[in-house]
PDB file of C-alpha atoms in Angstrom:
ATOM      1  CA  MET A  22      -0.085   0.037   0.252  1.00  0.00           C
ATOM      2  CA  THR A  23       0.997   3.148  -1.044  1.00  0.00           C
ATOM      3  CA  ASP A  24       0.638   5.890   2.010  1.00  0.00           C
ATOM      4  CA  LEU A  25      -0.310   9.222  -0.188  1.00  0.00           C
ATOM      5  CA  ARG A  26      -3.205  10.208   2.554  1.00  0.00           C
ATOM      6  CA  THR A  27      -2.361  13.921   4.179  1.00  0.00           C
ATOM      7  CA  GLU A  28      -2.128  14.389   7.986  1.00  0.00           C
ATOM      8  CA  PRO A  29      -4.321  17.945   8.809  1.00  0.00           C
ATOM      9  CA  THR A  30      -2.100  20.336  10.050  1.00  0.00           C
ATOM     10  CA  VAL A  31      -1.733  20.553  14.048  1.00  0.00           C
ATOM     11  CA  THR A  32      -2.141  24.482  13.983  1.00  0.00           C
ATOM     12  CA  ALA A  33      -5.455  24.645  11.841  1.00  0.00           C
ATOM     13  CA  ASP A  34      -8.446  26.978  12.252  1.00  0.00           C
ATOM     14  CA  GLU A  35     -11.381  24.350  13.335  1.00  0.00           C
ATOM     15  CA  ARG A  36     -13.379  24.027   9.757  1.00  0.00           C
ATOM     16  CA  THR A  37      -9.763  23.678   8.389  1.00  0.00           C
ATOM     17  CA  MET A  38      -9.208  20.244  10.852  1.00  0.00           C
ATOM     18  CA  LEU A  39     -12.390  18.729  10.878  1.00  0.00           C
ATOM     19  CA  GLU A  40     -12.332  18.804   6.985  1.00  0.00           C
ATOM     20  CA  GLY A  41      -8.938  17.844   7.337  1.00  0.00           C
ATOM     21  CA  TRP A  42      -9.443  14.555   9.245  1.00  0.00           C
ATOM     22  CA  LEU A  43     -12.207  13.486   7.655  1.00  0.00           C
ATOM     23  CA  ASP A  44     -10.389  13.708   4.463  1.00  0.00           C
ATOM     24  CA  TYR A  45      -7.478  11.624   5.912  1.00  0.00           C
ATOM     25  CA  HIS A  46     -10.107   8.890   7.282  1.00  0.00           C
ATOM     26  CA  ARG A  47     -11.815   8.739   3.592  1.00  0.00           C
ATOM     27  CA  GLU A  48      -8.365   8.325   2.421  1.00  0.00           C
ATOM     28  CA  THR A  49      -7.399   6.058   4.943  1.00  0.00           C
ATOM     29  CA  LEU A  50     -10.753   3.834   3.674  1.00  0.00           C
ATOM     30  CA  ALA A  51      -9.138   3.910   0.186  1.00  0.00           C
ATOM     31  CA  LEU A  52      -5.601   3.161   1.247  1.00  0.00           C
ATOM     32  CA  LYS A  53      -7.115   0.087   2.470  1.00  0.00           C
ATOM     33  CA  CYS A  54      -8.612  -1.533  -0.341  1.00  0.00           C
ATOM     34  CA  GLU A  55      -5.908  -0.162  -2.635  1.00  0.00           C
ATOM     35  CA  GLY A  56      -4.409  -2.601  -5.045  1.00  0.00           C
ATOM     36  CA  LEU A  57      -6.717  -5.619  -4.404  1.00  0.00           C
ATOM     37  CA  ASP A  58      -9.522  -6.974  -7.168  1.00  0.00           C
ATOM     38  CA  ASP A  59     -13.073  -7.497  -6.897  1.00  0.00           C
ATOM     39  CA  ASP A  60     -12.277 -11.430  -5.320  1.00  0.00           C
ATOM     40  CA  GLN A  61     -10.658  -9.957  -2.529  1.00  0.00           C
ATOM     41  CA  VAL A  62     -12.617  -6.242  -1.852  1.00  0.00           C
ATOM     42  CA  ARG A  63     -15.185  -8.785  -1.799  1.00  0.00           C
ATOM     43  CA  THR A  64     -14.099 -10.924   1.223  1.00  0.00           C
ATOM     44  CA  ALA A  65     -15.726 -11.610   4.139  1.00  0.00           C
ATOM     45  CA  SER A  66     -13.995 -11.347   7.247  1.00  0.00           C
ATOM     46  CA  VAL A  67     -15.341 -14.345   9.215  1.00  0.00           C
ATOM     47  CA  PRO A  68     -18.400 -16.464   9.236  1.00  0.00           C
ATOM     48  CA  PRO A  69     -20.890 -15.339  10.557  1.00  0.00           C
ATOM     49  CA  SER A  70     -20.359 -11.463   9.521  1.00  0.00           C
ATOM     50  CA  GLN A  71     -20.572 -10.839   6.238  1.00  0.00           C
ATOM     51  CA  LEU A  72     -18.756  -7.050   6.856  1.00  0.00           C
ATOM     52  CA  SER A  73     -16.460  -6.992   4.020  1.00  0.00           C
ATOM     53  CA  LEU A  74     -13.983  -4.400   2.603  1.00  0.00           C
ATOM     54  CA  LEU A  75     -16.420  -3.916  -0.406  1.00  0.00           C
ATOM     55  CA  GLY A  76     -19.727  -3.374   2.231  1.00  0.00           C
ATOM     56  CA  LEU A  77     -17.495  -0.837   4.456  1.00  0.00           C
ATOM     57  CA  VAL A  78     -17.140   1.273   1.165  1.00  0.00           C
ATOM     58  CA  ARG A  79     -20.990   1.338  -0.312  1.00  0.00           C
ATOM     59  CA  HIS A  80     -21.499   1.384   3.297  1.00  0.00           C
ATOM     60  CA  MET A  81     -19.860   5.049   3.673  1.00  0.00           C
ATOM     61  CA  ALA A  82     -21.221   5.838   0.745  1.00  0.00           C
ATOM     62  CA  GLU A  83     -24.672   5.623   1.800  1.00  0.00           C
ATOM     63  CA  VAL A  84     -23.419   7.420   4.698  1.00  0.00           C
ATOM     64  CA  GLU A  85     -22.580  10.575   3.334  1.00  0.00           C
ATOM     65  CA  ARG A  86     -25.440  10.717   1.076  1.00  0.00           C
ATOM     66  CA  ILE A  87     -27.821  10.610   4.351  1.00  0.00           C
ATOM     67  CA  TRP A  88     -25.773  13.211   6.060  1.00  0.00           C
ATOM     68  CA  PHE A  89     -24.613  15.973   3.284  1.00  0.00           C
ATOM     69  CA  ARG A  90     -27.713  15.106   1.371  1.00  0.00           C
ATOM     70  CA  LYS A  91     -31.128  14.053   3.071  1.00  0.00           C
ATOM     71  CA  VAL A  92     -30.291  15.480   6.511  1.00  0.00           C
ATOM     72  CA  LEU A  93     -27.708  18.951   5.570  1.00  0.00           C
ATOM     73  CA  VAL A  94     -29.852  20.309   2.633  1.00  0.00           C
ATOM     74  CA  ASP A  95     -33.078  18.550   2.575  1.00  0.00           C
ATOM     75  CA  ASP A  96     -32.570  16.657  -0.476  1.00  0.00           C
ATOM     76  CA  ASP A  97     -33.407  12.831  -0.046  1.00  0.00           C
ATOM     77  CA  GLN A  98     -32.299  11.220  -3.326  1.00  0.00           C
ATOM     78  CA  GLY A  99     -33.263   7.519  -2.001  1.00  0.00           C
ATOM     79  CA  PRO A 100     -30.924   5.048  -0.607  1.00  0.00           C
ATOM     80  CA  ILE A 101     -28.081   3.812  -3.132  1.00  0.00           C
ATOM     81  CA  TYR A 102     -27.378   0.440  -1.870  1.00  0.00           C
ATOM     82  CA  PHE A 103     -29.906  -0.448   1.007  1.00  0.00           C
ATOM     83  CA  SER A 104     -33.928  -1.232   0.388  1.00  0.00           C
ATOM     84  CA  GLU A 105     -36.382  -1.710   2.701  1.00  0.00           C
ATOM     85  CA  ALA A 106     -36.467  -5.243   1.944  1.00  0.00           C
ATOM     86  CA  ASP A 107     -32.730  -4.716   2.589  1.00  0.00           C
ATOM     87  CA  PRO A 108     -31.739  -2.696   4.990  1.00  0.00           C
ATOM     88  CA  ASP A 109     -28.097  -3.830   5.013  1.00  0.00           C
ATOM     89  CA  GLY A 110     -27.919  -4.322   1.549  1.00  0.00           C
ATOM     90  CA  GLU A 111     -24.659  -2.200   1.390  1.00  0.00           C
ATOM     91  CA  PHE A 112     -23.016  -5.013   3.373  1.00  0.00           C
ATOM     92  CA  HIS A 113     -24.520  -7.662   0.852  1.00  0.00           C
ATOM     93  CA  PRO A 114     -22.352  -7.470  -2.471  1.00  0.00           C
ATOM     94  CA  THR A 115     -23.413  -9.765  -5.386  1.00  0.00           C
ATOM     95  CA  GLU A 116     -20.851 -11.173  -7.908  1.00  0.00           C
ATOM     96  CA  ALA A 117     -21.658  -8.137  -9.988  1.00  0.00           C
ATOM     97  CA  ASP A 118     -21.290  -5.726  -7.474  1.00  0.00           C
ATOM     98  CA  THR A 119     -17.776  -4.383  -8.458  1.00  0.00           C
ATOM     99  CA  TRP A 120     -15.193  -2.591  -6.994  1.00  0.00           C
ATOM    100  CA  GLU A 121     -15.237   0.553  -9.835  1.00  0.00           C
ATOM    101  CA  GLU A 122     -19.093   0.819  -9.415  1.00  0.00           C
ATOM    102  CA  ALA A 123     -18.264   1.516  -5.314  1.00  0.00           C
ATOM    103  CA  TYR A 124     -15.124   3.472  -5.550  1.00  0.00           C
ATOM    104  CA  GLY A 125     -16.674   5.464  -7.911  1.00  0.00           C
ATOM    105  CA  THR A 126     -19.980   5.977  -6.357  1.00  0.00           C
ATOM    106  CA  TRP A 127     -18.078   6.707  -3.200  1.00  0.00           C
ATOM    107  CA  GLN A 128     -15.883   9.643  -4.835  1.00  0.00           C
ATOM    108  CA  ALA A 129     -19.283  10.877  -6.418  1.00  0.00           C
ATOM    109  CA  GLU A 130     -21.233  11.377  -2.944  1.00  0.00           C
ATOM    110  CA  ILE A 131     -17.918  12.678  -1.434  1.00  0.00           C
ATOM    111  CA  ALA A 132     -17.697  14.888  -4.043  1.00  0.00           C
ATOM    112  CA  ILE A 133     -21.537  16.212  -3.435  1.00  0.00           C
ATOM    113  CA  ALA A 134     -20.396  16.022   0.253  1.00  0.00           C
ATOM    114  CA  ARG A 135     -18.169  18.976  -0.076  1.00  0.00           C
ATOM    115  CA  ARG A 136     -19.890  21.214  -2.309  1.00  0.00           C
ATOM    116  CA  ASN A 137     -23.108  20.789   0.169  1.00  0.00           C
ATOM    117  CA  ALA A 138     -20.892  21.320   3.346  1.00  0.00           C
ATOM    118  CA  GLY A 139     -19.234  24.579   1.173  1.00  0.00           C
ATOM    119  CA  ALA A 140     -22.470  26.513   2.086  1.00  0.00           C
ATOM    120  CA  PHE A 141     -22.582  26.110   5.507  1.00  0.00           C
ATOM    121  CA  ALA A 142     -20.295  27.542   8.320  1.00  0.00           C
ATOM    122  CA  LEU A 143     -19.628  25.231  10.955  1.00  0.00           C
ATOM    123  CA  ASP A 144     -22.753  26.591  13.321  1.00  0.00           C
ATOM    124  CA  ASP A 145     -25.106  26.245  10.150  1.00  0.00           C
ATOM    125  CA  VAL A 146     -27.931  23.823  11.407  1.00  0.00           C
ATOM    126  CA  ALA A 147     -29.333  21.840   8.851  1.00  0.00           C
ATOM    127  CA  LYS A 148     -31.701  21.790   6.692  1.00  0.00           C
ATOM    128  CA  ALA A 149     -33.708  18.320   7.896  1.00  0.00           C
ATOM    129  CA  VAL A 150     -33.724  16.874  11.292  1.00  0.00           C
ATOM    130  CA  HIS A 151     -31.482  13.926  12.396  1.00  0.00           C
ATOM    131  CA  PRO A 152     -33.247  10.374  12.082  1.00  0.00           C
ATOM    132  CA  ARG A 153     -32.989   9.602  15.376  1.00  0.00           C
ATOM    133  CA  SER A 154     -32.606  12.699  17.848  1.00  0.00           C
ATOM    134  CA  GLY A 155     -35.947  14.943  15.407  1.00  0.00           C
ATOM    135  CA  GLU A 156     -33.487  17.421  16.432  1.00  0.00           C
ATOM    136  CA  THR A 157     -31.490  19.713  13.866  1.00  0.00           C
ATOM    137  CA  PRO A 158     -27.767  18.914  13.630  1.00  0.00           C
ATOM    138  CA  SER A 159     -25.108  21.601  12.805  1.00  0.00           C
ATOM    139  CA  LEU A 160     -22.136  21.261  10.423  1.00  0.00           C
ATOM    140  CA  ARG A 161     -19.860  20.891  13.303  1.00  0.00           C
ATOM    141  CA  TRP A 162     -21.653  17.790  14.660  1.00  0.00           C
ATOM    142  CA  LEU A 163     -21.850  16.088  10.844  1.00  0.00           C
ATOM    143  CA  TYR A 164     -18.515  16.878  10.477  1.00  0.00           C
ATOM    144  CA  THR A 165     -18.012  15.124  13.516  1.00  0.00           C
ATOM    145  CA  HIS A 166     -20.051  12.227  13.461  1.00  0.00           C
ATOM    146  CA  MET A 167     -18.487  11.306   9.718  1.00  0.00           C
ATOM    147  CA  ILE A 168     -14.901  11.345  11.271  1.00  0.00           C
ATOM    148  CA  GLU A 169     -16.107   9.040  14.103  1.00  0.00           C
ATOM    149  CA  GLU A 170     -18.222   7.255  11.518  1.00  0.00           C
ATOM    150  CA  TYR A 171     -15.222   6.464   9.034  1.00  0.00           C
ATOM    151  CA  ALA A 172     -12.659   5.864  12.171  1.00  0.00           C
ATOM    152  CA  ARG A 173     -14.165   3.358  13.307  1.00  0.00           C
ATOM    153  CA  HIS A 174     -14.941   1.732   9.888  1.00  0.00           C
ATOM    154  CA  ASN A 175     -11.227   2.101   9.478  1.00  0.00           C
ATOM    155  CA  GLY A 176     -10.897  -0.250  12.128  1.00  0.00           C
ATOM    156  CA  HIS A 177     -12.540  -3.445  10.693  1.00  0.00           C
ATOM    157  CA  ALA A 178     -10.889  -2.475   7.217  1.00  0.00           C
ATOM    158  CA  ASP A 179      -7.742  -2.557   8.736  1.00  0.00           C
ATOM    159  CA  LEU A 180      -8.928  -6.169  10.198  1.00  0.00           C
ATOM    160  CA  LEU A 181     -10.219  -7.059   7.044  1.00  0.00           C
ATOM    161  CA  ARG A 182      -6.763  -6.095   4.899  1.00  0.00           C
ATOM    162  CA  GLU A 183      -4.243  -8.150   7.357  1.00  0.00           C
ATOM    163  CA  ARG A 184      -7.274 -10.764   6.560  1.00  0.00           C
ATOM    164  CA  ILE A 185      -7.047 -10.738   2.781  1.00  0.00           C
ATOM    165  CA  ASP A 186      -2.947 -10.264   2.481  1.00  0.00           C
ATOM    166  CA  GLY A 187      -1.971  -9.452   5.730  1.00  0.00           C
ATOM    167  CA  ALA A 188      -0.614  -6.387   4.866  1.00  0.00           C
ATOM    168  CA  THR A 189      -0.811  -3.694   7.703  1.00  0.00           C
ATOM    169  CA  GLY A 190      -0.319  -0.184   9.030  1.00  0.00           C
ATOM    170  CA  TYR A 191      -2.708   2.823   9.832  1.00  0.00           C
TER     171      TYR A 191
END
């Protein structure tokens, strides 16, 4: 794996710091998938879990979409991979699902997230409510939540990558 991640500076202003750490964690997930083929990214951890790197990338595409489209700007485009029939559909890729499609979709959602967030100040609240609490979160909260979400799943990605080919690193 070639580590081309950009570590955020330790003296940045708050917004730059939050965006920097979010991008760092986005880059970390991409790094964990680097150089693997479709079969490898589809490889599940250990039974009975179906967790895979492909599933994590698809999940993060959904998460980017939910928070930065549906909640932040009240633009509900519907889910990409899950449905009422399969609420965890992003974690259930089929043989027809490819890394190329999942990566492209994830990157497109990240681009939209950046554009949408750019129109808000950190203290601005979202246009829609948090799906569980019913509150309207600030952009600061969204950034903090997304960093937490990526950090947690990057821990999963570390273990998945090590199982696939022994590669380790942070």
